[in-house]
Tab-separated table of C-alpha atoms in Angstrom:
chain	number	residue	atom	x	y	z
A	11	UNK	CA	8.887	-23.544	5.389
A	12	UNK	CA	5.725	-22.721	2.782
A	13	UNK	CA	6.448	-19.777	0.676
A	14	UNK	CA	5.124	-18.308	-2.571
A	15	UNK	CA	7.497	-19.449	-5.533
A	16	UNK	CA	6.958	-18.660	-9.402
A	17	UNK	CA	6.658	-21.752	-11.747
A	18	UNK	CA	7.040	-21.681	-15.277
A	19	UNK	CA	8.902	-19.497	-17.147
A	20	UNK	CA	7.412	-16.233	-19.284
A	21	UNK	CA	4.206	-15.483	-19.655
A	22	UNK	CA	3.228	-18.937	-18.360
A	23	UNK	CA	4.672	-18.052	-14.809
A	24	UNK	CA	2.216	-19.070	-12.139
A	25	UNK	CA	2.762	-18.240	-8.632
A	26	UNK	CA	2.180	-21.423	-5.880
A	27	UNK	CA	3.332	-22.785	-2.544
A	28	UNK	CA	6.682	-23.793	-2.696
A	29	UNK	CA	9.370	-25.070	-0.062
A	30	UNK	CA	12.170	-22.175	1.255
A	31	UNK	CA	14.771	-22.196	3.976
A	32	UNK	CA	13.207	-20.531	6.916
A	33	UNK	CA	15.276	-17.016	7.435
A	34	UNK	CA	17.162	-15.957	9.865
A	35	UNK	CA	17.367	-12.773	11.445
A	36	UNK	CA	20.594	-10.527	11.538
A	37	UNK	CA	21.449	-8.467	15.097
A	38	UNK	CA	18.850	-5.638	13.919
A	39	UNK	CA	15.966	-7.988	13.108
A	40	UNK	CA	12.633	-10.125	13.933
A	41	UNK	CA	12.132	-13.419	12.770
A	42	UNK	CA	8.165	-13.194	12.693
A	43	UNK	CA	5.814	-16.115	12.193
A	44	UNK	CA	3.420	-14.455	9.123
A	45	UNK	CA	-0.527	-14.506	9.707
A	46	UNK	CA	-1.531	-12.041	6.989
A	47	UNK	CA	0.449	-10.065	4.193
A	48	UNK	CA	-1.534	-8.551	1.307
A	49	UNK	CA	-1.577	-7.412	-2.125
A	50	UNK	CA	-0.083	-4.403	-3.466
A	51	UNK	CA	-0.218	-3.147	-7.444
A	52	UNK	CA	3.711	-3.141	-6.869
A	53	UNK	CA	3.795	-7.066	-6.068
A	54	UNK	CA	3.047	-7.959	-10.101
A	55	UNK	CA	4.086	-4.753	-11.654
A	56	UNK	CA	7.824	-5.187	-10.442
A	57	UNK	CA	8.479	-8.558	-8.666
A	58	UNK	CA	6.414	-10.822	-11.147
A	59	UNK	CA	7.246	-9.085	-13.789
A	60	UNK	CA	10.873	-9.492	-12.565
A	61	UNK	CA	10.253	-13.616	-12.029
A	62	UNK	CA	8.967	-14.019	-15.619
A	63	UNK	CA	11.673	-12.675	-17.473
A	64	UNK	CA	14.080	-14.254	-14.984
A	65	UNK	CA	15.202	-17.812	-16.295
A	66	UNK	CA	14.440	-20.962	-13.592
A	67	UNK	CA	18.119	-21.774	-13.550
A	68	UNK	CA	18.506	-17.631	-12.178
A	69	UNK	CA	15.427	-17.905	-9.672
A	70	UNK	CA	17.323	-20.838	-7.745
A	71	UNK	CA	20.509	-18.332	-7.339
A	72	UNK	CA	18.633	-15.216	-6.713
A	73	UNK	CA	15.118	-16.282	-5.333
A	74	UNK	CA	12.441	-13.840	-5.816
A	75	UNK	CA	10.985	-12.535	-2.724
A	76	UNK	CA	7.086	-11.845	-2.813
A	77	UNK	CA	4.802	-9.478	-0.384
A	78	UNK	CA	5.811	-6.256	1.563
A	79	UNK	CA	2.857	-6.025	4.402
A	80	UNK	CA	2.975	-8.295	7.185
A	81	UNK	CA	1.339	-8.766	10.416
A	82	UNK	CA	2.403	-11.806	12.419
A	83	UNK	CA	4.071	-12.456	15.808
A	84	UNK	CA	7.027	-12.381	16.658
A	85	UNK	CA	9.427	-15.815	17.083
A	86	UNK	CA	13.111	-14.690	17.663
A	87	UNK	CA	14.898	-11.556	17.937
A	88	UNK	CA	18.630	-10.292	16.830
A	89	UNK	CA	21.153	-9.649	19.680
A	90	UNK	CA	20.459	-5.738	18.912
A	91	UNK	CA	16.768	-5.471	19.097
A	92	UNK	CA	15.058	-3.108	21.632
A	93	UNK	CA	11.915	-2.720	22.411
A	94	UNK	CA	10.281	-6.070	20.663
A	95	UNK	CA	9.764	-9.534	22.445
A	96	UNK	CA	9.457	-12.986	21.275
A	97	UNK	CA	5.528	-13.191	21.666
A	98	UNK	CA	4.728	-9.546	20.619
A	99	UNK	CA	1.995	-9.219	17.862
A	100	UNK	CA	3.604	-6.810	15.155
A	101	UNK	CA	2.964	-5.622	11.922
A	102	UNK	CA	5.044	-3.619	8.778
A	103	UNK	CA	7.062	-3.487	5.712
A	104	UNK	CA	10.136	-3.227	4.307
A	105	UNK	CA	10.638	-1.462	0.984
A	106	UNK	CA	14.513	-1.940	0.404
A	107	UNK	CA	14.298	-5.402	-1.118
A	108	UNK	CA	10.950	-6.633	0.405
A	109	UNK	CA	10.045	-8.409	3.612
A	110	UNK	CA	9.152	-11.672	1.876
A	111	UNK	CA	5.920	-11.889	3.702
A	112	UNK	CA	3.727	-14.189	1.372
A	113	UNK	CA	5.501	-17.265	3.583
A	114	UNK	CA	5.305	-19.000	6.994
A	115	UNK	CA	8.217	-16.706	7.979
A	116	UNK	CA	9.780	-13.683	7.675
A	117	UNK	CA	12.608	-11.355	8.491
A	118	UNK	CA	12.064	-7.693	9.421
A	119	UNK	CA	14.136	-4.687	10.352
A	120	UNK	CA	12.968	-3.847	14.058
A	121	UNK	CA	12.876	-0.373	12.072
A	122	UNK	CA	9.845	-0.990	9.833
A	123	UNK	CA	7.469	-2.522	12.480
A	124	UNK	CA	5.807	-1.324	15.391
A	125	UNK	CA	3.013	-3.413	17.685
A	126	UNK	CA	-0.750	-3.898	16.486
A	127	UNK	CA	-3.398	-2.199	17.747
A	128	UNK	CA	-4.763	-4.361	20.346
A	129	UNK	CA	-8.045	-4.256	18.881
A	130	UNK	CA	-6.847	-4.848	15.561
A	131	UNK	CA	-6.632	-8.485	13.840
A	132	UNK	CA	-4.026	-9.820	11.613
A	133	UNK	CA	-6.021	-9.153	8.579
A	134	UNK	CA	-6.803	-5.887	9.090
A	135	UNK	CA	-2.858	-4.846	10.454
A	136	UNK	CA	-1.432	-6.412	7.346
A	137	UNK	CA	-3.801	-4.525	4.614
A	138	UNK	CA	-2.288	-0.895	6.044
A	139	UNK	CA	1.755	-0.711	6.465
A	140	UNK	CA	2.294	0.020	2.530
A	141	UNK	CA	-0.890	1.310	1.850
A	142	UNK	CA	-1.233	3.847	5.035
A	143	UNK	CA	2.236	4.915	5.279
A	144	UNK	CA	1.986	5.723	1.141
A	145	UNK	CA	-0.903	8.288	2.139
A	146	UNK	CA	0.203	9.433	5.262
A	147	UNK	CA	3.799	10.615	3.409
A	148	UNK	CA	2.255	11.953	0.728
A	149	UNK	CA	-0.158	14.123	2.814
A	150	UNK	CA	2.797	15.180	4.566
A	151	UNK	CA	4.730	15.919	1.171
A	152	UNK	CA	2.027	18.280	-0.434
A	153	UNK	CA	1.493	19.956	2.576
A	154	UNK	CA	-1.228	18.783	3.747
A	155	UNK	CA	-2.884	20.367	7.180
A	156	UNK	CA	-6.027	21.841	9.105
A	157	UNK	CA	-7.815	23.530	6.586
A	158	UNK	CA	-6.201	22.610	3.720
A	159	UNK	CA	-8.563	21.416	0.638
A	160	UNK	CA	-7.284	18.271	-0.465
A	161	UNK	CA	-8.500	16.366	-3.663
A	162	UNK	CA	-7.832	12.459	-3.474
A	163	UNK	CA	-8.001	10.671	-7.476
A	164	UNK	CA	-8.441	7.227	-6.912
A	165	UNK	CA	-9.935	7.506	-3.023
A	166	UNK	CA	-12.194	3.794	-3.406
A	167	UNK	CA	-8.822	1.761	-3.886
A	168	UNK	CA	-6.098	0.858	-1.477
A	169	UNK	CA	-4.092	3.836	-0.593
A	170	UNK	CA	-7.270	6.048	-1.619
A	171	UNK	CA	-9.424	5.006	1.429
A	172	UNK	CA	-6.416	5.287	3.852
A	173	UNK	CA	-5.791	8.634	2.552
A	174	UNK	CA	-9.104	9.706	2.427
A	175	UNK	CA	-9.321	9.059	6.345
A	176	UNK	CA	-5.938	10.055	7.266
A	177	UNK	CA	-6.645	13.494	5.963
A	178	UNK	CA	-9.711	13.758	7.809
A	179	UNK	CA	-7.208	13.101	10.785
A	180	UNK	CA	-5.281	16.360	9.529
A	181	UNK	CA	-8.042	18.323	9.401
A	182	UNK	CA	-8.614	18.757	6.005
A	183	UNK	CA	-11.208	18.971	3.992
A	184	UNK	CA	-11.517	15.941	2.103
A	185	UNK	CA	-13.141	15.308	-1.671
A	186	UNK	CA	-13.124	12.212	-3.178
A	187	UNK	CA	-12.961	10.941	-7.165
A	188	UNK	CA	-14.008	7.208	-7.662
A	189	UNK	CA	-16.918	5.501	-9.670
A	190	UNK	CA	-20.187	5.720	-9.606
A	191	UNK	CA	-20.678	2.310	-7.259
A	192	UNK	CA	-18.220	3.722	-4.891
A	193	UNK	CA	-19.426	6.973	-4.331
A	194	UNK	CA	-21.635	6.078	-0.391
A	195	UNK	CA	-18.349	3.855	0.816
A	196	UNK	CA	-15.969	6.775	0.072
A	197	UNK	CA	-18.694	9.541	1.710
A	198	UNK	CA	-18.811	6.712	4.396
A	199	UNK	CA	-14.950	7.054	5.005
A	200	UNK	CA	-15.397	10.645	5.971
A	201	UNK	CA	-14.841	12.846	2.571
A	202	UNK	CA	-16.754	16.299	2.469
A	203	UNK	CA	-17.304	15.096	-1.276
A	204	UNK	CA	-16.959	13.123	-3.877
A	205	UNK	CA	-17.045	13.464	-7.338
A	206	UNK	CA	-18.006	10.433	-9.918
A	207	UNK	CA	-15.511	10.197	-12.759
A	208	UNK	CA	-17.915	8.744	-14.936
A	209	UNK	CA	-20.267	11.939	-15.036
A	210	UNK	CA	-17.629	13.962	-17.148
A	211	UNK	CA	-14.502	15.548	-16.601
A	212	UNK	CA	-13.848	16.564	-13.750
A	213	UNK	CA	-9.985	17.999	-14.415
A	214	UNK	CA	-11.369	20.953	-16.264
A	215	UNK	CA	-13.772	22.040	-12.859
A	216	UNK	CA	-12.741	24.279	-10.874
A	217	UNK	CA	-16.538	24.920	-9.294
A	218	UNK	CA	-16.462	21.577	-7.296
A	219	UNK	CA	-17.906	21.929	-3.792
A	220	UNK	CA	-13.659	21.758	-2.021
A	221	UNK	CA	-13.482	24.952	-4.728
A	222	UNK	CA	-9.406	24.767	-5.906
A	223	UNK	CA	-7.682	22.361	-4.087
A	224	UNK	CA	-4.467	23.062	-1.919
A	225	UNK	CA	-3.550	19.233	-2.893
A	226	UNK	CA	-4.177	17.056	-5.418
A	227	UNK	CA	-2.801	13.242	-4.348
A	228	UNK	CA	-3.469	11.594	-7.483
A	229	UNK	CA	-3.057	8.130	-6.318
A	230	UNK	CA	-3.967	6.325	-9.781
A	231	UNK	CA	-0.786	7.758	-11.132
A	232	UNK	CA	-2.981	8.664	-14.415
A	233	UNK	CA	-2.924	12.093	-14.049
A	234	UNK	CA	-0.117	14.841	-14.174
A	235	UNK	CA	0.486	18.065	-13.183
A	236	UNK	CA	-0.607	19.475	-16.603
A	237	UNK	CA	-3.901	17.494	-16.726
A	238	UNK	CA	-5.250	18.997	-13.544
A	239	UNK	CA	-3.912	22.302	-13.329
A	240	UNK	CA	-7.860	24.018	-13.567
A	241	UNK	CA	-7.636	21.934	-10.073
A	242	UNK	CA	-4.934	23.343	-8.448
A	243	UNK	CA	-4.740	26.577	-6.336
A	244	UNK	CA	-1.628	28.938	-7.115
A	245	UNK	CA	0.767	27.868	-4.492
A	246	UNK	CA	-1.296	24.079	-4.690
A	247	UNK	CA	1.167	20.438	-4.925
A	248	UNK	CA	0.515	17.644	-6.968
A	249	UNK	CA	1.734	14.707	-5.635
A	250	UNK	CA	1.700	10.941	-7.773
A	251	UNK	CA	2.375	7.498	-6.527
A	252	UNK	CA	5.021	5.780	-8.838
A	253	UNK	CA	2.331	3.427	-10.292
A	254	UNK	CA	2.120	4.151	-13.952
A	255	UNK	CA	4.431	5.603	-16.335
A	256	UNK	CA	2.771	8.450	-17.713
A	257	UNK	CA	1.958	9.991	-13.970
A	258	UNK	CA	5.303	9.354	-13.520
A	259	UNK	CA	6.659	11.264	-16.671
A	260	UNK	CA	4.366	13.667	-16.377
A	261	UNK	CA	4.849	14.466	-12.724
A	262	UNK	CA	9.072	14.653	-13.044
A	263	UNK	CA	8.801	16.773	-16.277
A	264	UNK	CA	6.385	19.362	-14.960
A	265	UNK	CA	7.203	22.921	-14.611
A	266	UNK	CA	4.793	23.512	-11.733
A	267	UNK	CA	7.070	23.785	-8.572
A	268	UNK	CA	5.434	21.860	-6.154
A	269	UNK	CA	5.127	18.950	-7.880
A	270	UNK	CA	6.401	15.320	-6.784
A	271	UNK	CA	6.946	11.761	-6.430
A	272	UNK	CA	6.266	9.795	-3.446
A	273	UNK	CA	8.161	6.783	-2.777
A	274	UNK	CA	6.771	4.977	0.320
A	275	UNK	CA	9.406	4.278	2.879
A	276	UNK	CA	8.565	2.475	6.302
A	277	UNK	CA	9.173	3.532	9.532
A	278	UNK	CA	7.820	2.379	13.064
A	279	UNK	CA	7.079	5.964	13.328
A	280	UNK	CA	4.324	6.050	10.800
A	281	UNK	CA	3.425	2.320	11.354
A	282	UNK	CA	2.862	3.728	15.207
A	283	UNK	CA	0.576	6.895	13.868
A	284	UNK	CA	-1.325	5.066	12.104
A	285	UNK	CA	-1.721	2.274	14.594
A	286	UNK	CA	-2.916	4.786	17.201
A	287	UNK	CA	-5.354	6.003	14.385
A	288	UNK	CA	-6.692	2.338	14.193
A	289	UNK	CA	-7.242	1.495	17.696
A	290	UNK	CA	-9.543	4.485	18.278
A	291	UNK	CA	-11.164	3.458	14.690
A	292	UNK	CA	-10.482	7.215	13.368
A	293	UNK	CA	-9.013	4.522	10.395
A	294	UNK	CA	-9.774	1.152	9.635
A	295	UNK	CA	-8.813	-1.226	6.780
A	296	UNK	CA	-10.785	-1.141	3.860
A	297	UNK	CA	-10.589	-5.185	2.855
A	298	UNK	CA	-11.893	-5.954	-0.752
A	299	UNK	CA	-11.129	-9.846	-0.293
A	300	UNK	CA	-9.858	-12.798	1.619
A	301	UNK	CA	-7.791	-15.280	0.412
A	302	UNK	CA	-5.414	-18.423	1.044
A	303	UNK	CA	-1.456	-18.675	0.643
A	304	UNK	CA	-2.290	-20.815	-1.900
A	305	UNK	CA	-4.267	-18.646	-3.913
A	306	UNK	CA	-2.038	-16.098	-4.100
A	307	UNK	CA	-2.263	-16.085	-8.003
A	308	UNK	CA	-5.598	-15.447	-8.384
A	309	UNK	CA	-5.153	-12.209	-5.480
A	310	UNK	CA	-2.869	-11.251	-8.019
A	311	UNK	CA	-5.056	-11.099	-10.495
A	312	UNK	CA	-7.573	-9.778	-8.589
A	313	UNK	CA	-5.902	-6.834	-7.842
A	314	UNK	CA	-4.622	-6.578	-11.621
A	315	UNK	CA	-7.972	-6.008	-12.873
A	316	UNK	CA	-8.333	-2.707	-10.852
A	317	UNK	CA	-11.017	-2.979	-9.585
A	318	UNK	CA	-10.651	-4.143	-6.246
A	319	UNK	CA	-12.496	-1.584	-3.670
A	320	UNK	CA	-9.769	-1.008	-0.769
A	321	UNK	CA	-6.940	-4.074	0.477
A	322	UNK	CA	-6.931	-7.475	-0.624
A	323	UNK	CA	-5.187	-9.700	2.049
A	324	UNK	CA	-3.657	-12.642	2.124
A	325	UNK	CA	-4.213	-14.803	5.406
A	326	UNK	CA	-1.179	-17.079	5.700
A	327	UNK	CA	-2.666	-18.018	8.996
A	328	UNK	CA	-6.268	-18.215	8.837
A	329	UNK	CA	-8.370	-16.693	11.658
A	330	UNK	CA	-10.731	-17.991	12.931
């Protein structure tokens, strides 16, 4: 089968289509044909990262395995599966060692998927399982409920405009930090208000129109506990996504109690919340930009630069 393979070795490492042994699935698994994956900051921070310093002769013992998201149908299923047919359209992730979804094919734990929404295409289903399920567990992790005032740091990117919208689904009042240029889509997801990080610093207001928040999600994983206390009520949490080492530092060295960490972990659960969330459109995907299997490289580097404004997707089968 066609699957994403580094080439090169170092710095020179270039990601292309390659030829791998299609998978096959163990007694708890899915063998799904792959229509979509995307693009998380994740994919080049660890598993590039991890192909360039590996040596070719180590790659062709221990293959790397690229993507997390998928959303595909589903080909074959192990003898212990419940609840998932061969035909079913399904979509997910796997965070143990990855789902290997930038390929034709891919094995899944019948644990980490759940069925699309029916009104939901393959591009759209594979942008949210990472994404979605990272804001939905950190909602849940600082607290996060009716009436709650929740800051989101980063709300214009991937997990920002999913958590923007799923805390709107909690009941919370929602304000937003992005840019300037992102300021109408983020109002347009549903926050009560957004700040522009541009105009000054924010982390030393504590007169914004939320007042002190109950939660800050800093999804950047810039910020720390320290760095936005003037934000935080009393009895407020800070919670970081694992993307950057200072947030991370920062966030596990704090003396402020409610303080944490969230590593995304998928469920069919979540993936099932959030699904119902999608097929009433209380959340959509957010999609920056499109692109082929084979130009997997440059959604790389697309979503290096930072800039991207919500998912970039990979479509493995293009729709038409």
């Amino acid at each position: 089968m066609k699957a994403i393979i580094p080439k090169g070795f170092g710095p020179i490492v270039r990601l292309a289509v390659g030829e791998r042994a299609k998978p096959t699935p163990g007694k708890n698994d899915v063998l799904v044909k792959v229509h979509a994956a995307s693009v998380n900051p994740k994919d080049w921070k660890l598993n590039l990262s991890l192909a360039r310093a590996a040596p070719p002769v180590g790659r062709r013992l221990v293959p790397p395995l690229f993507g997390d998201d998928l959303a595909g149908e589903v080909v074959e299923v192990g003898a212990n599966v419940a609840g998932f047919e061969i035909g079913d359209r399904v979509y997910g992730m796997d965070m143990r060692l990855r789902t290997a979804s930038l390929a034709e094919y891919a094995v899944i734990d019948q644990r980490r998927i759940a069925r699309m929404p029916a009104n939901t295409g393959f591009a759209e289903a594979a942008a949210a399982p990472l994404a979605a399920q990272t804001a939905l567990q950190a909602l849940h992790k600082g607290r996060a409920a009716a009436g709650s005032a929740v800051l989101i740091i980063g709300a214009s990117g991937g997990v920002g405009t999913y958590a923007v919208q799923i805390a709107k689904q909690l009941g919370c009042h929602v304000t937003g930090v992005c840019s300037t240029r992102n300021i109408e889509r983020v109002r347009a997801l549903g926050a009560d208000a957004v700040i522009d990080y541009t105009a000054g610093d924010y982390r030393q207001r504590t007169h914004e129109p939320a007042g002190v928040f109950d939660l800050v999600f800093d999804v950047t994983s810039f910020e720390t506990p320290a760095s936005c206390a003037a934000l935080l009520a009393p009895e407020g949490h800070f919670v970081s996504t694992m993307g950057h080492a200072r947030g991370m530092a920062g966030t596990l060295l704090a003396r402020r109690r409610n303080a944490s960490l969230i590593r995304v972990e998928s469920w069919t659960a979540d993936v099932e919340t959030i699904g119902d969330w999608m097929a009433t459109g209380a959340v959509r995907s957010i999609i920056d930009s499109t692109f082929g299997l084979a130009e997997t490289q440059q959604a790389y580097d697309r979503n290096r630069t930072g800039r991207a404004r919500g998912k970039i997707v990979i479509e493995v089968v293009p729709e038409r």
